Amino acid sequence: MSVVVRRVGPDAAAEVLAVVRESFGARPPLDPPADALGEDLDSVRRLLSVRGGLLATVDDVPVGCAVLDVRGDALVLRRFGVTPAAQGGGVATALLDAALDAAVGRSAIVVLAREELPATVAFWQRHGFVETARVPPCVELSLQLPTTFEAPDAETMRGLGERVGRTLVAGDLVVLTGELGAGKTTFTQGLGTGLQVRGGVTSPTFVIARVHPSLVAGPDLVHVDAYRLGGLDELDDLDLDASLDSAVTVVEWGAGLAEALAEARLEVVIERGLGDRPDGDEIDPRRVSLRWVVGQ
Ligand SMILES: Nc1ncnc2c1ncn2[C@@H]1O[C@H](COP(=O)(O)OP(=O)(O)OP(=O)(O)O)[C@@H](O)[C@H]1O
Ligand SMILES: [Mg+2]
């Protein structure tokens, strides 16, 4: 049985709803009933419009799902379910692996489980989740994630950007900080690959903002280099607001300037000069810290 998990948006609401109904409906009756059983097409569409979801299939048949949400800098998994017939086949683990990919850059993954379902609680604990709160009838479990990454060379930096790029959705703002030549544009090249936008991400020498259109009907990438910007007025002049909701906006040298553009942002800090290295070596390490910040 080979399980395929893909990221889905509101378009997949009907499939996700069917899996939610089948998997949550097969559980022993709970008092109060699981919120999941009250979902309808509209409510699932709304849930999926936040940060999308995950749909697991076996031979193209939907067998598992999860809705992605955020709380602070953590990723929250909602409506995590596997249909009865597919249980024990590694579907839940495949969904969790995909959730880990979707959580790159976040400090934790958080789930809520019903305390009357010890097997569910045990599943999360087996995967390293620990209880972080208990509000009967629910147990909150969390898995802490690393937010600092080593990039020994430019290729690794692009690879990290690519993994982050795959987690981003329309409306996201990324603010890049790091000295001249730290690797901000190199990281952005990876973001472009992960987002599947038209390539050629370079340092915008003459233009301050460049739009890279999506190749897959996803969000465009708007790449801004604020190095030569005089201040907030000039940032306003770029009229980024026009594309902010429909694109992913990335601002090099944006710290202290770009924060006002969105409710939440991913702050990427690249540090260089991590010790001596032999001359002419390809290895020129950087350390990258990722942090989602909500509010100013
Ligand atoms: N570990 C590494 N991570 C990132 N880039 C690296 C690394 N090692 C070497 N490099 C090289 O360092 C350079 C980084 O340049 P890049 O344009 O990405 O920096 P930047 O932070 O955008 O600079 P600027 O401040 O001028 O915008 C590239 O030539 C890249 O190949
Ligand atoms: Mg640059």
Short mmCIF file of C-alpha atoms and ligand atoms in Angstrom, two decimals:
data_model
loop_
_atom_site.label_atom_id
_atom_site.label_comp_id
_atom_site.label_asym_id
_atom_site.label_seq_id
_atom_site.Cartn_x
_atom_site.Cartn_y
_atom_site.Cartn_z
CA MET A 1 0.00 0.00 0.00
CA SER A 2 1.68 3.20 -1.04
CA VAL A 3 0.46 6.39 0.53
CA VAL A 4 0.71 9.70 -1.29
CA VAL A 5 0.23 12.91 0.67
CA ARG A 6 -0.29 16.21 -1.10
CA ARG A 7 -0.88 19.78 -0.03
CA VAL A 8 -4.41 20.94 -0.84
CA GLY A 9 -6.37 24.19 -0.73
CA PRO A 10 -10.08 25.04 -0.45
CA ASP A 11 -10.70 23.29 -3.80
CA ALA A 12 -10.29 19.96 -2.02
CA ALA A 13 -12.95 20.73 0.60
CA ALA A 14 -15.30 17.96 -0.57
CA GLU A 15 -12.61 15.27 -0.39
CA VAL A 16 -11.39 16.48 2.99
CA LEU A 17 -14.95 16.64 4.34
CA ALA A 18 -15.60 13.05 3.20
CA VAL A 19 -12.46 11.81 4.99
CA VAL A 20 -13.29 13.82 8.13
CA ARG A 21 -16.82 12.37 8.25
CA GLU A 22 -15.66 8.81 7.66
CA SER A 23 -12.77 8.86 10.10
CA PHE A 24 -14.35 10.85 12.92
CA GLY A 25 -17.71 9.10 12.43
CA ALA A 26 -16.09 5.71 13.03
CA ARG A 27 -14.77 6.67 16.47
CA PRO A 28 -16.60 5.65 19.61
CA PRO A 29 -19.30 8.21 20.41
CA LEU A 30 -17.85 11.00 22.50
CA ASP A 31 -19.58 13.42 24.83
CA PRO A 32 -19.50 16.19 23.74
CA PRO A 33 -19.20 14.97 20.12
CA ALA A 34 -16.05 15.88 18.19
CA ASP A 35 -16.31 19.32 16.58
CA ALA A 36 -15.17 17.64 13.38
CA LEU A 37 -18.57 15.96 13.02
CA GLY A 38 -20.22 19.38 12.75
CA GLU A 39 -18.23 20.35 9.66
CA ASP A 40 -19.88 21.04 6.33
CA LEU A 41 -18.51 21.99 2.93
CA ASP A 42 -18.41 25.71 3.73
CA SER A 43 -16.72 25.32 7.09
CA VAL A 44 -14.06 23.00 5.64
CA ARG A 45 -13.49 25.41 2.76
CA ARG A 46 -12.96 28.18 5.30
CA LEU A 47 -10.55 26.07 7.35
CA LEU A 48 -8.57 25.20 4.22
CA SER A 49 -8.36 28.81 3.12
CA VAL A 50 -6.10 29.68 6.07
CA ARG A 51 -2.97 27.66 5.26
CA GLY A 52 -4.33 24.72 3.31
CA GLY A 53 -4.36 21.11 4.35
CA LEU A 54 -2.97 17.66 3.66
CA LEU A 55 -4.78 14.91 1.81
CA ALA A 56 -3.49 11.34 1.90
CA THR A 57 -4.51 8.93 -0.86
CA VAL A 58 -3.92 5.26 -1.60
CA ASP A 59 -4.47 4.38 -5.26
CA ASP A 60 -6.03 7.82 -5.69
CA VAL A 61 -8.62 7.11 -2.99
CA PRO A 62 -8.62 9.72 -0.18
CA VAL A 63 -7.88 7.98 3.13
CA GLY A 64 -6.49 10.64 5.44
CA CYS A 65 -6.44 14.37 6.00
CA ALA A 66 -5.32 17.22 8.18
CA VAL A 67 -6.03 20.95 8.15
CA LEU A 68 -3.10 23.30 8.73
CA ASP A 69 -3.53 26.31 10.98
CA VAL A 70 -1.21 28.55 12.97
CA ARG A 71 -1.09 29.83 16.52
CA GLY A 72 1.71 32.28 17.25
CA ASP A 73 4.81 30.76 15.70
CA ALA A 74 3.51 27.19 15.89
CA LEU A 75 1.76 25.09 13.25
CA VAL A 76 -1.51 23.59 14.47
CA LEU A 77 -2.94 20.40 12.97
CA ARG A 78 -6.72 20.19 12.93
CA ARG A 79 -9.13 17.55 11.70
CA PHE A 80 -6.37 14.96 11.59
CA GLY A 81 -8.08 11.73 10.54
CA VAL A 82 -7.57 8.40 8.81
CA THR A 83 -10.48 6.36 7.43
CA PRO A 84 -11.12 3.08 9.30
CA ALA A 85 -10.22 0.81 6.37
CA ALA A 86 -6.83 2.49 5.93
CA GLN A 87 -5.80 2.44 9.58
CA GLY A 88 -2.60 0.63 10.47
CA GLY A 89 -1.20 1.29 7.00
CA GLY A 90 1.15 4.13 7.85
CA VAL A 91 -1.24 6.85 6.65
CA ALA A 92 -1.07 8.82 9.91
CA THR A 93 2.72 8.67 9.90
CA ALA A 94 2.82 9.82 6.25
CA LEU A 95 0.52 12.73 7.15
CA LEU A 96 2.76 13.63 10.07
CA ASP A 97 5.85 13.55 7.81
CA ALA A 98 4.11 15.95 5.43
CA ALA A 99 3.12 18.16 8.38
CA LEU A 100 6.78 18.28 9.42
CA ASP A 101 7.64 19.56 5.93
CA ALA A 102 4.89 22.16 6.21
CA ALA A 103 6.27 23.26 9.60
CA VAL A 104 9.82 24.15 8.56
CA GLY A 105 10.58 27.50 10.21
CA ARG A 106 8.00 27.09 12.96
CA SER A 107 8.89 26.46 16.59
CA ALA A 108 6.46 23.59 17.16
CA ILE A 109 3.62 21.47 15.85
CA VAL A 110 0.56 21.44 18.12
CA VAL A 111 -2.36 19.00 18.09
CA LEU A 112 -5.43 18.53 20.24
CA ALA A 113 -6.51 14.99 21.09
CA ARG A 114 -9.51 13.72 23.04
CA GLU A 115 -8.41 12.28 26.37
CA GLU A 116 -10.98 9.46 25.99
CA LEU A 117 -8.95 8.17 23.03
CA PRO A 118 -5.71 6.89 24.57
CA ALA A 119 -4.53 5.26 21.32
CA THR A 120 -4.62 8.66 19.62
CA VAL A 121 -2.71 10.30 22.46
CA ALA A 122 -0.19 7.42 22.36
CA PHE A 123 0.31 7.91 18.58
CA TRP A 124 1.44 11.49 19.12
CA GLN A 125 3.61 10.54 22.09
CA ARG A 126 5.31 7.80 20.06
CA HIS A 127 6.28 10.52 17.59
CA GLY A 128 7.86 12.71 20.23
CA PHE A 129 4.89 14.94 21.13
CA VAL A 130 4.55 15.84 24.79
CA GLU A 131 1.51 17.06 26.70
CA THR A 132 1.59 20.86 26.92
CA ALA A 133 -1.91 21.58 28.23
CA ARG A 134 -5.06 19.78 29.31
CA VAL A 135 -8.49 21.33 28.97
CA PRO A 136 -10.88 18.42 29.47
CA PRO A 137 -11.96 16.69 27.35
CA CYS A 138 -8.89 17.61 25.28
CA VAL A 139 -5.18 17.09 25.66
CA GLU A 140 -2.87 19.46 23.82
CA LEU A 141 0.32 17.83 22.60
CA SER A 142 3.32 19.61 21.06
CA LEU A 143 6.46 18.69 19.21
CA GLN A 144 9.27 21.24 19.44
CA LEU A 145 11.14 21.89 16.20
CA PRO A 146 14.57 23.33 15.45
CA THR A 147 14.54 26.93 14.21
CA THR A 148 18.28 27.30 13.60
CA PHE A 149 19.87 25.67 10.58
CA GLU A 150 23.46 25.35 9.41
CA ALA A 151 24.18 26.13 5.75
CA PRO A 152 27.80 25.14 5.04
CA ASP A 153 27.55 26.21 1.39
CA ALA A 154 25.32 28.10 -1.05
CA GLU A 155 23.62 24.90 -2.26
CA THR A 156 22.48 24.05 1.27
CA MET A 157 21.24 27.63 1.64
CA ARG A 158 19.16 27.26 -1.53
CA GLY A 159 17.87 23.90 -0.28
CA LEU A 160 16.73 25.45 3.00
CA GLY A 161 15.03 28.30 1.11
CA GLU A 162 13.28 25.72 -1.06
CA ARG A 163 11.94 23.82 1.96
CA VAL A 164 10.67 27.10 3.45
CA GLY A 165 9.23 28.17 0.09
CA ARG A 166 7.07 25.06 -0.02
CA THR A 167 5.46 26.06 3.29
CA LEU A 168 4.45 29.58 2.21
CA VAL A 169 1.03 30.72 1.06
CA ALA A 170 -0.36 33.86 -0.52
CA GLY A 171 -0.15 36.78 1.89
CA ASP A 172 3.02 35.63 3.62
CA LEU A 173 5.77 38.18 4.25
CA VAL A 174 9.41 37.16 4.67
CA VAL A 175 11.93 39.65 6.07
CA LEU A 176 15.61 38.81 5.46
CA THR A 177 18.40 40.15 7.63
CA GLY A 178 22.13 39.60 7.25
CA GLU A 179 25.25 41.58 6.34
CA LEU A 180 26.29 42.29 2.73
CA GLY A 181 26.84 39.02 0.92
CA ALA A 182 25.39 36.96 3.76
CA GLY A 183 23.24 34.90 1.40
CA LYS A 184 19.85 36.64 1.43
CA THR A 185 19.44 36.48 -2.34
CA THR A 186 20.74 32.90 -2.38
CA PHE A 187 18.06 31.95 0.18
CA THR A 188 15.45 33.78 -1.93
CA GLN A 189 16.48 31.73 -4.99
CA GLY A 190 15.54 28.65 -2.97
CA LEU A 191 12.22 30.23 -1.97
CA GLY A 192 11.51 30.74 -5.66
CA THR A 193 12.19 27.07 -6.40
CA GLY A 194 10.01 25.95 -3.51
CA LEU A 195 7.18 28.24 -4.60
CA GLN A 196 7.59 27.15 -8.22
CA VAL A 197 7.80 30.62 -9.69
CA ARG A 198 9.56 31.72 -12.87
CA GLY A 199 13.24 31.65 -12.05
CA GLY A 200 16.08 34.09 -12.35
CA VAL A 201 16.00 35.41 -8.79
CA THR A 202 18.99 37.79 -8.72
CA SER A 203 20.01 40.87 -6.78
CA PRO A 204 17.73 43.54 -8.18
CA THR A 205 20.42 46.10 -9.10
CA PHE A 206 18.34 48.70 -10.89
CA VAL A 207 14.86 47.70 -9.87
CA ILE A 208 14.02 47.58 -6.20
CA ALA A 209 11.14 45.10 -6.51
CA ARG A 210 10.74 42.28 -9.00
CA VAL A 211 7.74 39.99 -9.51
CA HIS A 212 8.34 36.29 -10.29
CA PRO A 213 5.06 34.85 -11.56
CA SER A 214 3.91 31.45 -10.38
CA LEU A 215 4.28 28.57 -12.82
CA VAL A 216 1.67 26.46 -11.02
CA ALA A 217 -1.27 28.76 -10.24
CA GLY A 218 0.19 29.39 -6.77
CA PRO A 219 1.24 32.75 -5.34
CA ASP A 220 3.75 34.93 -7.20
CA LEU A 221 7.00 35.85 -5.49
CA VAL A 222 7.61 39.58 -5.04
CA HIS A 223 11.31 40.07 -4.29
CA VAL A 224 12.25 43.44 -2.80
CA ASP A 225 15.74 44.72 -2.02
CA ALA A 226 15.30 47.57 0.44
CA TYR A 227 19.05 48.30 0.72
CA ARG A 228 18.82 51.54 -1.22
CA LEU A 229 15.42 52.56 0.07
CA GLY A 230 15.42 55.84 1.93
CA GLY A 231 12.67 54.90 4.36
CA LEU A 232 9.02 54.08 4.83
CA ASP A 233 7.86 56.66 2.24
CA GLU A 234 9.87 55.00 -0.48
CA LEU A 235 8.65 51.57 0.60
CA ASP A 236 5.08 52.91 0.30
CA ASP A 237 5.89 54.17 -3.20
CA LEU A 238 6.57 50.60 -4.30
CA ASP A 239 2.86 49.94 -3.76
CA LEU A 240 3.48 46.47 -2.36
CA ASP A 241 0.04 46.54 -0.76
CA ALA A 242 -1.44 45.85 -4.18
CA SER A 243 0.11 42.38 -4.39
CA LEU A 244 0.57 41.58 -0.72
CA ASP A 245 -2.52 39.39 -0.33
CA SER A 246 -2.06 37.41 -3.50
CA ALA A 247 1.73 36.98 -3.47
CA VAL A 248 4.54 35.96 -1.16
CA THR A 249 6.56 39.12 -0.47
CA VAL A 250 10.24 38.79 0.43
CA VAL A 251 12.18 41.85 1.57
CA GLU A 252 15.98 41.86 1.85
CA TRP A 253 17.16 44.50 4.32
CA GLY A 254 13.54 44.80 5.42
CA ALA A 255 14.02 44.79 9.20
CA GLY A 256 12.69 48.02 10.72
CA LEU A 257 10.80 48.83 7.51
CA ALA A 258 8.65 46.01 6.24
CA GLU A 259 7.02 44.89 9.50
CA ALA A 260 4.00 47.13 8.98
CA LEU A 261 3.14 45.40 5.69
CA ALA A 262 1.50 42.33 7.22
CA GLU A 263 0.00 40.90 10.40
CA ALA A 264 2.60 38.15 10.59
CA ARG A 265 6.01 37.66 9.06
CA LEU A 266 8.78 35.13 8.86
CA GLU A 267 12.02 36.70 10.05
CA VAL A 268 15.11 35.10 8.55
CA VAL A 269 18.43 36.07 10.09
CA ILE A 270 21.60 34.90 8.37
CA GLU A 271 24.89 35.01 10.27
CA ARG A 272 28.25 34.71 8.66
CA GLY A 273 31.79 34.36 9.95
CA LEU A 274 31.37 31.19 11.89
CA GLY A 275 35.09 30.62 12.44
CA ASP A 276 38.17 30.19 10.25
CA ARG A 277 38.16 28.25 7.04
CA PRO A 278 40.96 27.28 4.67
CA ASP A 279 41.48 29.69 1.72
CA GLY A 280 39.78 28.70 -1.50
CA ASP A 281 37.50 26.23 0.25
CA GLU A 282 33.93 25.94 -1.09
CA ILE A 283 32.76 25.72 2.47
CA ASP A 284 31.77 29.15 3.75
CA PRO A 285 29.22 28.41 6.45
CA ARG A 286 26.23 30.47 7.49
CA ARG A 287 23.78 30.01 10.29
CA VAL A 288 20.13 30.72 9.55
CA SER A 289 17.54 31.46 12.22
CA LEU A 290 13.86 31.34 11.31
CA ARG A 291 11.16 32.91 13.44
CA TRP A 292 7.52 33.64 12.75
CA VAL A 293 6.45 36.84 14.44
CA VAL A 294 2.84 37.95 14.86
CA GLY A 295 2.10 41.65 15.29
CA GLN A 296 4.54 44.54 15.27
N1 LIG B 1 26.89 29.01 3.01
C1 LIG B 1 26.54 29.91 2.10
N2 LIG B 1 25.29 30.38 2.09
C2 LIG B 1 24.92 31.33 1.19
N3 LIG B 1 25.73 31.85 0.25
C3 LIG B 1 27.01 31.40 0.22
C4 LIG B 1 27.45 30.41 1.13
N4 LIG B 1 28.75 30.17 0.86
C5 LIG B 1 29.09 30.95 -0.16
N5 LIG B 1 28.05 31.69 -0.57
C6 LIG B 1 28.11 32.69 -1.65
O1 LIG B 1 27.99 33.97 -1.03
C7 LIG B 1 27.29 34.85 -1.90
C8 LIG B 1 26.06 35.36 -1.18
O2 LIG B 1 25.49 36.34 -1.98
P1 LIG B 1 24.00 36.83 -1.88
O3 LIG B 1 23.81 37.73 -3.04
O4 LIG B 1 23.08 35.69 -1.70
O5 LIG B 1 24.06 37.65 -0.50
P2 LIG B 1 23.07 38.80 -0.04
O6 LIG B 1 22.94 38.65 1.41
O7 LIG B 1 21.86 38.80 -0.86
O8 LIG B 1 23.94 40.09 -0.37
P3 LIG B 1 23.44 41.62 -0.49
O9 LIG B 1 23.55 42.16 0.89
O10 LIG B 1 24.43 42.24 -1.41
O11 LIG B 1 22.06 41.62 -1.02
C9 LIG B 1 26.94 34.06 -3.13
O12 LIG B 1 27.94 34.26 -4.11
C10 LIG B 1 26.96 32.63 -2.64
O13 LIG B 1 27.26 31.70 -3.67
MG MG B 2 20.91 40.31 -1.98
#
